[in-house]
Short mmCIF file of C-alpha atoms in Angstrom, two decimals:
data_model
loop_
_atom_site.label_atom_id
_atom_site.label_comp_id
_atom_site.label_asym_id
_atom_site.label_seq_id
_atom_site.Cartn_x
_atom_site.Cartn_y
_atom_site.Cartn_z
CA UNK A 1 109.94 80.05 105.38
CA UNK A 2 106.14 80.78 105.09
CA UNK A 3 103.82 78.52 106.67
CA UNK A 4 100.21 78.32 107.11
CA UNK A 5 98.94 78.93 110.77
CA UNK A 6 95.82 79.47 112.63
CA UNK A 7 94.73 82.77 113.47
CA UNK A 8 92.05 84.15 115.84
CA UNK A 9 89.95 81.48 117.42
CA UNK A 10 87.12 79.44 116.77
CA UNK A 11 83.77 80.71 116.24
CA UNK A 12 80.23 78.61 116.38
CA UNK A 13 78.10 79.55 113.32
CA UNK A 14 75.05 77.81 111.72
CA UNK A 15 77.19 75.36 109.85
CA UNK A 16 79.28 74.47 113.07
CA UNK A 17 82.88 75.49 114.25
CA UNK A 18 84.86 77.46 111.55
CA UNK A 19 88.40 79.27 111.93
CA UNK A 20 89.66 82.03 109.99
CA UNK A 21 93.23 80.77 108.01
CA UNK A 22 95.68 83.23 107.40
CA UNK A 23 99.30 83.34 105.88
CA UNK A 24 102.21 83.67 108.32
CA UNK A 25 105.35 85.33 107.13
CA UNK A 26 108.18 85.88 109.72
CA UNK A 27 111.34 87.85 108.07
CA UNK A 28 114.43 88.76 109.77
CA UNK A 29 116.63 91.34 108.06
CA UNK A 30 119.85 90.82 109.27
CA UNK A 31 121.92 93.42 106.94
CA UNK A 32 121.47 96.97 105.50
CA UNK A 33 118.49 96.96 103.11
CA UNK A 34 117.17 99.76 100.83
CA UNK A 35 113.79 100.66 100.11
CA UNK A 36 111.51 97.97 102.37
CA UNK A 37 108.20 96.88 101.35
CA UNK A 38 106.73 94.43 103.72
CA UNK A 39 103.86 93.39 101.29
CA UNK A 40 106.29 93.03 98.30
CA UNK A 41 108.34 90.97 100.68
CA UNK A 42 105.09 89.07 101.95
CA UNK A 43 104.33 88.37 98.00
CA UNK A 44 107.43 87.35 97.02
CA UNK A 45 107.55 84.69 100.26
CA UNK A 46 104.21 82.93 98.91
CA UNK A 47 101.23 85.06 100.17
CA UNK A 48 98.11 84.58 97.48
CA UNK A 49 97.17 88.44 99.07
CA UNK A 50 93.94 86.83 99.65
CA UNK A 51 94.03 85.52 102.81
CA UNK A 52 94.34 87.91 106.10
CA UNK A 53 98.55 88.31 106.52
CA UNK A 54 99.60 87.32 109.91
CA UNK A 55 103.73 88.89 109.56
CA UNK A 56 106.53 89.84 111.92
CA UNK A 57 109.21 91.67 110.86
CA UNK A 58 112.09 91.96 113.17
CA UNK A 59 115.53 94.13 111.45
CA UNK A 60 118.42 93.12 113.36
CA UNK A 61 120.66 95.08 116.11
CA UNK A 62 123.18 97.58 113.79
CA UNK A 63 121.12 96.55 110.29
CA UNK A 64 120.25 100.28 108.64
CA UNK A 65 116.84 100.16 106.57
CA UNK A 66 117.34 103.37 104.18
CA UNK A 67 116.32 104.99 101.54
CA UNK A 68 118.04 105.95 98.10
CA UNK A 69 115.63 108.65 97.46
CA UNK A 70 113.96 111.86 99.34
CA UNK A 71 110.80 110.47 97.54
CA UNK A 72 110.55 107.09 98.74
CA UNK A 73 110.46 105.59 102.11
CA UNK A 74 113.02 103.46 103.58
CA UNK A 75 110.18 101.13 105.47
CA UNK A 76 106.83 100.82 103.81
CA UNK A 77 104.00 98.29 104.84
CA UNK A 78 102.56 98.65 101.22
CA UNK A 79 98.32 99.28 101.26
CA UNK A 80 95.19 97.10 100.80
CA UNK A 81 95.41 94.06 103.09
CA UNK A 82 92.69 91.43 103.69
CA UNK A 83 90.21 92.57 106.86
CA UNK A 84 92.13 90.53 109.80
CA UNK A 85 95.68 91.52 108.78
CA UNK A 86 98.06 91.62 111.83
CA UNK A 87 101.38 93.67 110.84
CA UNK A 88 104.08 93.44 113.18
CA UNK A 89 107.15 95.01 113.03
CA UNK A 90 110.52 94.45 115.86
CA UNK A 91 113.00 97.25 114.93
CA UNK A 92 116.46 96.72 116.90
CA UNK A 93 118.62 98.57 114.13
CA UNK A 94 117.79 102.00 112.44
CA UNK A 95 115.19 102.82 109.68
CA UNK A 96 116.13 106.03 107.86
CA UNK A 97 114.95 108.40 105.81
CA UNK A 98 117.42 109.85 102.77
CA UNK A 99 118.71 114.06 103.71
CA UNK A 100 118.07 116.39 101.56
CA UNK A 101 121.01 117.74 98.87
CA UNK A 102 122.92 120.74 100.24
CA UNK A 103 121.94 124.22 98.25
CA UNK A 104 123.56 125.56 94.95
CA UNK A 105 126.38 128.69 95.85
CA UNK A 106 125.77 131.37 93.79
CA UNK A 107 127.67 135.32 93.46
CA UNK A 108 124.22 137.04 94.71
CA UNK A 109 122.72 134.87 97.62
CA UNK A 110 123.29 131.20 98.27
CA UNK A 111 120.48 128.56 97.37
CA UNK A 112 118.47 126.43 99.89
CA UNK A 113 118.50 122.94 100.42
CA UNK A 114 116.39 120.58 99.52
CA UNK A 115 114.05 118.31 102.12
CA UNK A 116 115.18 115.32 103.66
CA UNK A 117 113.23 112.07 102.62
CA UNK A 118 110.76 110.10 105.04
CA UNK A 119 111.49 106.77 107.13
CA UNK A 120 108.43 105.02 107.69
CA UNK A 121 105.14 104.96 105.82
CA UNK A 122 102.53 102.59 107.66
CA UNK A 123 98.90 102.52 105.15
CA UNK A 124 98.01 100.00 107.67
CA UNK A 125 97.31 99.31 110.68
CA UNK A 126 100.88 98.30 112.27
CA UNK A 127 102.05 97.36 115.54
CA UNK A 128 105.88 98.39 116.00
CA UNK A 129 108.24 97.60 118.98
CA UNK A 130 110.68 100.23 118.49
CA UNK A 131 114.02 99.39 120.18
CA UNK A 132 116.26 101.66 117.82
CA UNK A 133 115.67 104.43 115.77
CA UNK A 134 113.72 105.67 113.14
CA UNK A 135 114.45 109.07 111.59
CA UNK A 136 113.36 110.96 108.86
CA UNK A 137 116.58 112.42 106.76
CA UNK A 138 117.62 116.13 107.47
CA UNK A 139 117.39 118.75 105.04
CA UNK A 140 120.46 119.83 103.50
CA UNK A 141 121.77 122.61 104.67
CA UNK A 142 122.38 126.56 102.67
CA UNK A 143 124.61 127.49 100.52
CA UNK A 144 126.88 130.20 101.47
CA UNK A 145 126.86 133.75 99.89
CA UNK A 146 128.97 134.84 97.74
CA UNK A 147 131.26 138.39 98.69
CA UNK A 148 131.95 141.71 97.53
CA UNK A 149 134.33 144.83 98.55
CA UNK A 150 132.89 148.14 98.77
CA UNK A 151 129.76 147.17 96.38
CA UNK A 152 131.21 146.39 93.26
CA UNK A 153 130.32 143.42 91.66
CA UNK A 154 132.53 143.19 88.76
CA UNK A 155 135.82 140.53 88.92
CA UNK A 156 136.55 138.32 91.53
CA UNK A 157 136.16 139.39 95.06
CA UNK A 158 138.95 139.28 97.60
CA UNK A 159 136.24 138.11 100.22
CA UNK A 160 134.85 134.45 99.64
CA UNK A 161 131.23 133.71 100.74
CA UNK A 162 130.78 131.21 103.09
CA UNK A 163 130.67 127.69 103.29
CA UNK A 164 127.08 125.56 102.43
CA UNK A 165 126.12 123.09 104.26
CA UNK A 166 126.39 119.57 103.75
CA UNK A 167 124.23 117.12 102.25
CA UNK A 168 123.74 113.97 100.52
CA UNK A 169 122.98 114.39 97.14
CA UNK A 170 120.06 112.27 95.14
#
């Protein structure tokens, strides 16, 4: 649960002692989760996005952070934070971009695949203690050719094209 804490230390000024108040959010994500934004998640656990965000996220030892889409990332901070923001994040699991669909077969030349998504976007300034992994998703791989005996392209052709590579599709 949120709370409010102290952050940074006292400072003298020409009305006396005054200390800077932020919002502390600690989160734990303990199963597979799609499509992470740490200041949605800050929002949604209280913070007024006024004061400076103090947060920790830690994602738990086998917990995948993914995401559903080659355009979106599976781990985003989220942008404009108060000056004084500290952004923390303790990954033990794996944070993971989406891969890229596999390519289209087709008679004259097989199609390419498409891109694989990103896994972490970070539009601010943040700390990470990386004990597993975090990988962009691969690009899908080629389609395979199609064949032909002796040049002709007319009916079926007694010699397949090859396999395409694999993919997960959007």
């Amino acid at each position: 649960m949120p709370r409010l804490a102290t952050l940074g230390s006292s400072s003298a000024g020409s009305f006396g002692s005054s200390k800077k108040i932020s919002f502390s959010f600690l989160a734990t994500i303990s199963s597979d989760t799609t499509n992470y934004n740490l200041k949605n998640a800050a929002i949604a656990g209280g913070w007024d996005q006024v004061k400076p965000l103090a947060v920790t996220i830690t994602i738990g030892s086998g917990v995948y952070v993914y995401s559903t889409s080659t355009g979106t990332y599976a781990f985003d901070t989220g942008a404009t934070f108060p000056s004084g923001s500290v952004l923390n994040l303790v990954n033990n699991g794996t944070i993971l971009g989406k891969g890229g669909s596999g390519g289209a077969s087709g008679a004259d030349s097989g199609g390419s695949g498409s891109s694989g998504g990103p896994a972490l976007r970070a539009q601010y300034a943040l700390n990470i203690v990386n004990n597993g992994r975090i990988a962009g998703g691969g690009g899908g791989g080629g389609a395979g050719k199609g064949g032909y005996s002796g040049g002709a392209k007319a009916g079926p052709s007694p010699y397949p094209g090859g396999g395409g590579g694999g993919g997960i599709g959007n």
